[in-house]
Tab-separated table of C-alpha atoms in Angstrom:
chain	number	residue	atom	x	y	z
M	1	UNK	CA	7.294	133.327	153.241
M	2	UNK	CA	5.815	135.254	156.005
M	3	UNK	CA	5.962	132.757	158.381
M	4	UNK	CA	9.360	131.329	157.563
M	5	UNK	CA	10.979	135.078	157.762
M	6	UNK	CA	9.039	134.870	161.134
M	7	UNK	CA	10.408	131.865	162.936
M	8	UNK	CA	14.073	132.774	161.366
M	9	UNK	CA	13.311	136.258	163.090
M	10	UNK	CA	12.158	135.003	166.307
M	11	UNK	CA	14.835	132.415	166.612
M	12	UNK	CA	17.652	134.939	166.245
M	13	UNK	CA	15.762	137.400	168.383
M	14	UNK	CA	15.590	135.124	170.967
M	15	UNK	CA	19.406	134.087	170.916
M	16	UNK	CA	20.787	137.698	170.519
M	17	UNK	CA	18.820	138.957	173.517
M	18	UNK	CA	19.854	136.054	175.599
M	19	UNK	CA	23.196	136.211	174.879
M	20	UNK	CA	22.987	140.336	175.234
M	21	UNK	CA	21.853	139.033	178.778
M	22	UNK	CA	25.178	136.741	179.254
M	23	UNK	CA	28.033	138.497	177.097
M	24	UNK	CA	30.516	136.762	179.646
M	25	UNK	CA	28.992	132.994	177.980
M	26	UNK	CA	28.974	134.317	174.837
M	27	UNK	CA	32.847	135.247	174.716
M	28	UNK	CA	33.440	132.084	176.233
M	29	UNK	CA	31.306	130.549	173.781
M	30	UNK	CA	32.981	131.536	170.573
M	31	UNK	CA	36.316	130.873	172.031
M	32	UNK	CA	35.938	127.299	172.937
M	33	UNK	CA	34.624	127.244	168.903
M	34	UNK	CA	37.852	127.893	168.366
M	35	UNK	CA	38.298	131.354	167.917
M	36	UNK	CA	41.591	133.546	169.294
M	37	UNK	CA	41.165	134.933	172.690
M	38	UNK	CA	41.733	138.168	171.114
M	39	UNK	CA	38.932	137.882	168.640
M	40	UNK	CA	36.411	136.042	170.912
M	41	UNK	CA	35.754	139.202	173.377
M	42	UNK	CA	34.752	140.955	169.890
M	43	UNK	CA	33.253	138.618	168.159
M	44	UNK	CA	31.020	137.278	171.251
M	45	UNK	CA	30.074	140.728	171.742
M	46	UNK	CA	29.175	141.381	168.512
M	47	UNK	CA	27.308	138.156	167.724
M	48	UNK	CA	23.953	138.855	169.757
M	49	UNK	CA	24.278	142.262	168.004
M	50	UNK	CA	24.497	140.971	164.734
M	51	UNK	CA	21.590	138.345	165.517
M	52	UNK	CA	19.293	140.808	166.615
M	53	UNK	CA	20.160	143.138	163.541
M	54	UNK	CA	19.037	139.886	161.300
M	55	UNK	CA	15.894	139.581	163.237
M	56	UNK	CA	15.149	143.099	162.768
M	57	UNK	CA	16.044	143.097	158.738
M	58	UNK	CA	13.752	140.044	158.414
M	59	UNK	CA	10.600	141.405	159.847
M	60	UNK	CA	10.713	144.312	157.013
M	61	UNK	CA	9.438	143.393	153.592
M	62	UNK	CA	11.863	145.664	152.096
M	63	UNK	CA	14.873	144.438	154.406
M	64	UNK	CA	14.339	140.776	154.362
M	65	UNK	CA	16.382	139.607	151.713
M	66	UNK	CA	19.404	141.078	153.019
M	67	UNK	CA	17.944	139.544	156.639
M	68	UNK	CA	17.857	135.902	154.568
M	69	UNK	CA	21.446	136.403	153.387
M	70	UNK	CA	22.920	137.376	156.784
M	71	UNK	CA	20.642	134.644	158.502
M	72	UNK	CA	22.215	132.277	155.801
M	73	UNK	CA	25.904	133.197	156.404
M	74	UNK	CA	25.464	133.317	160.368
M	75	UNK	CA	23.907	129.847	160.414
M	76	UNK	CA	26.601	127.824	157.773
M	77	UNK	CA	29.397	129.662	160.083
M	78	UNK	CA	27.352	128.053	163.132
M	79	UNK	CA	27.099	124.848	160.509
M	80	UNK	CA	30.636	124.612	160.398
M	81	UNK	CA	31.681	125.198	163.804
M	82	UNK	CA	29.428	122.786	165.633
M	83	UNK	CA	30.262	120.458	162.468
M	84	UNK	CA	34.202	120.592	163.237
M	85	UNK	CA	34.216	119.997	166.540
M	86	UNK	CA	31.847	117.415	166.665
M	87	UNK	CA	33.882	115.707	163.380
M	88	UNK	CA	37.115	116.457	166.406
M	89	UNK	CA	35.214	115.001	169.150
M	90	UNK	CA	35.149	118.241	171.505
M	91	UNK	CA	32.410	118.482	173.252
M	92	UNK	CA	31.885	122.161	174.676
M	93	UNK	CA	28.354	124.797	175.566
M	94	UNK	CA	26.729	125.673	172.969
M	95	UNK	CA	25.354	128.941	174.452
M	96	UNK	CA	23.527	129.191	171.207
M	97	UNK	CA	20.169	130.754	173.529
M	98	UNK	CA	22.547	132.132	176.467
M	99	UNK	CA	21.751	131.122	180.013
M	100	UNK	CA	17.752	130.039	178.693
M	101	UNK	CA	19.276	127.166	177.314
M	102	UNK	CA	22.972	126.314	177.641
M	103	UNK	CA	23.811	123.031	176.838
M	104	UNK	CA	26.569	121.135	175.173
M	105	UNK	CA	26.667	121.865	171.306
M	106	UNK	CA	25.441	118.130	169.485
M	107	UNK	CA	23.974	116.631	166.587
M	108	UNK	CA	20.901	118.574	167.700
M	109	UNK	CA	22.203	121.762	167.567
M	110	UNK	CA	23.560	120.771	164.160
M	111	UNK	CA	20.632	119.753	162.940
M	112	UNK	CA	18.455	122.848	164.401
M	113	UNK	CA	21.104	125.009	161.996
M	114	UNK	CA	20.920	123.534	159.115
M	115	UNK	CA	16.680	123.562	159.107
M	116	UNK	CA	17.350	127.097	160.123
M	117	UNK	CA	19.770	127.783	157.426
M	118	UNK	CA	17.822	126.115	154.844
M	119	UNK	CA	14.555	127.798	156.201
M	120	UNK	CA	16.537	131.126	154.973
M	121	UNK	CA	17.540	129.990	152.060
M	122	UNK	CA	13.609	128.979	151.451
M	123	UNK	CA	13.679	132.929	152.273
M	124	UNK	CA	15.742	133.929	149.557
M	125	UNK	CA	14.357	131.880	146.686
M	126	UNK	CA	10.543	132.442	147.651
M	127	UNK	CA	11.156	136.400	147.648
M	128	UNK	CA	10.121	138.157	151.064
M	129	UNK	CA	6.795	137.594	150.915
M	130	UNK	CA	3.911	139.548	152.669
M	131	UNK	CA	4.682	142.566	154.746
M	132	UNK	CA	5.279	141.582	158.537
M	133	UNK	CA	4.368	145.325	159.128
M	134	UNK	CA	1.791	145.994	156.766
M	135	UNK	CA	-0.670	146.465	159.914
M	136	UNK	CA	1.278	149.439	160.849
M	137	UNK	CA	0.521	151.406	158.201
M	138	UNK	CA	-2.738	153.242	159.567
M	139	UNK	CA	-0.751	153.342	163.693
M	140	UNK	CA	-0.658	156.684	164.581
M	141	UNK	CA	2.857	158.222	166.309
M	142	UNK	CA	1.636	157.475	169.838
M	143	UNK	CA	0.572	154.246	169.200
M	144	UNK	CA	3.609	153.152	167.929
M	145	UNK	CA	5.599	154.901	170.829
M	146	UNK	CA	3.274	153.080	173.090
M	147	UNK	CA	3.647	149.957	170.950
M	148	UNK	CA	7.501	150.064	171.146
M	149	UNK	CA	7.444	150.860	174.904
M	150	UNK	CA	5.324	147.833	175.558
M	151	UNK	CA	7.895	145.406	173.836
M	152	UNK	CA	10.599	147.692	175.742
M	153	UNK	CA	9.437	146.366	179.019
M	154	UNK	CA	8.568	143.018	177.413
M	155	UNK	CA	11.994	142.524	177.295
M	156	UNK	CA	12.950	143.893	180.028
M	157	UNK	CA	10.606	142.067	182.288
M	158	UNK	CA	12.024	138.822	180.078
M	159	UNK	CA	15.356	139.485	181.084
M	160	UNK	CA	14.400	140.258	184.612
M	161	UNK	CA	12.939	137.077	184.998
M	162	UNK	CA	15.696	135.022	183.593
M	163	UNK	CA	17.975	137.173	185.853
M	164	UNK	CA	15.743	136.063	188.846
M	165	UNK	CA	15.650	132.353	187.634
M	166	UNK	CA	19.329	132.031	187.738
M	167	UNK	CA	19.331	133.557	190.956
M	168	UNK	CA	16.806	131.415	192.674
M	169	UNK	CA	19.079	128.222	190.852
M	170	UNK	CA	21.904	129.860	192.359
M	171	UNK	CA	20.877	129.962	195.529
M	172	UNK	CA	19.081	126.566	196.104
M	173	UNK	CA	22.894	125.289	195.164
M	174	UNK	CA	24.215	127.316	197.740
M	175	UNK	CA	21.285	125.935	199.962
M	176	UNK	CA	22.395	122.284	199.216
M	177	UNK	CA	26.238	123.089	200.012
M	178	UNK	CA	25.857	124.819	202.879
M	179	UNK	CA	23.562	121.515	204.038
M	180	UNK	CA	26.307	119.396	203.264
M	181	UNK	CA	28.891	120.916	205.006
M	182	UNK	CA	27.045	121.142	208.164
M	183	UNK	CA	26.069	117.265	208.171
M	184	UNK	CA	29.571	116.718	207.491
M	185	UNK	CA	30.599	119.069	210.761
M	186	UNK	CA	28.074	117.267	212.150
M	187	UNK	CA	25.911	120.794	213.421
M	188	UNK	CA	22.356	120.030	214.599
């Protein structure tokens, strides 16, 4: 079960920091699911929040079943709202990982959900399982400060670097526009 709670965990960690990253996509995300405009500025806001909360509860041994069961309800809400507006025919971003990976919302994204969802619900029949943090036990205070600096900066430097990939994208488009309106002024 360790390894399930894992990939659940590092799935959701991965989405809620990328959409932490892109709260603008996010909002924009949940409303084109559907949502009021007046809900979808709280709800997208919350969502990465609430992701990263379930990633958190599923690494503990003693917090993973309540992980499994928020996993479970986030992913059959994501179930149903990729399923109804693919059963409608709307085809709108996903932003399920933020800007890492923004793409439509299809029958792959539907399927990714439901092996997530079920993964949890593996999760919730199999017990938690081993301890995720067992290895902690004997850390001293300073290691573990030093432990959760280094995954501090991880992210940071992870979020850095996406910021400077979008920015290098963003420029080689400007790049290719500015190229085309010269040849069309006709500018040596």
């Amino acid at each position: 079960m360790l390894i399930a709670r894992l990939v659940v965990a590092g799935v959701f960690a991965l989405a809620g920091v990328a959409k932490l990253a892109d709260l603008a996509g996010s909002r924009r995300a949940v409303r084109d699911f559907g949502l009021p405009r007046s809900l979808a500025a709280t709800v997208g806001a919350l969502l990465p929040l609430a992701e990263l909360a379930v990633a958190g509860a599923l690494i503990g041994r003693g917090s993973a079943m309540w992980g499994a069961v928020a996993a479970l309800v986030l992913l059959l809400a994501f179930v149903l709202g990729v399923g109804g507006a693919l059963l409608r025919g709307e085809q709108f971003d996903c932003h399920c990982f933020g800007q890492l990976r923004s793409s439509p919302a299809g029958w792959s994204t539907l399927v990714r959900n439901v092996a997530l969802a079920i993964l949890a619900g593996v999760i919730l029949l199999g017990g938690p399982g081993a301890s995720a943090t067992g290895w902690l036990d004997g850390v001293g205070s300073g290691e573990l400060a030093a432990l959760i600096g280094g995954l501090l900066l991880f992210c940071l430097i992870a979020v850095q670097a996406s910021f400077s990939y979008q920015l290098l994208r963003q420029n080689g488009r400007l790049i290719t526009r500015v190229e085309a309106l010269e040849g069309a002024r006709g500018a040596p």
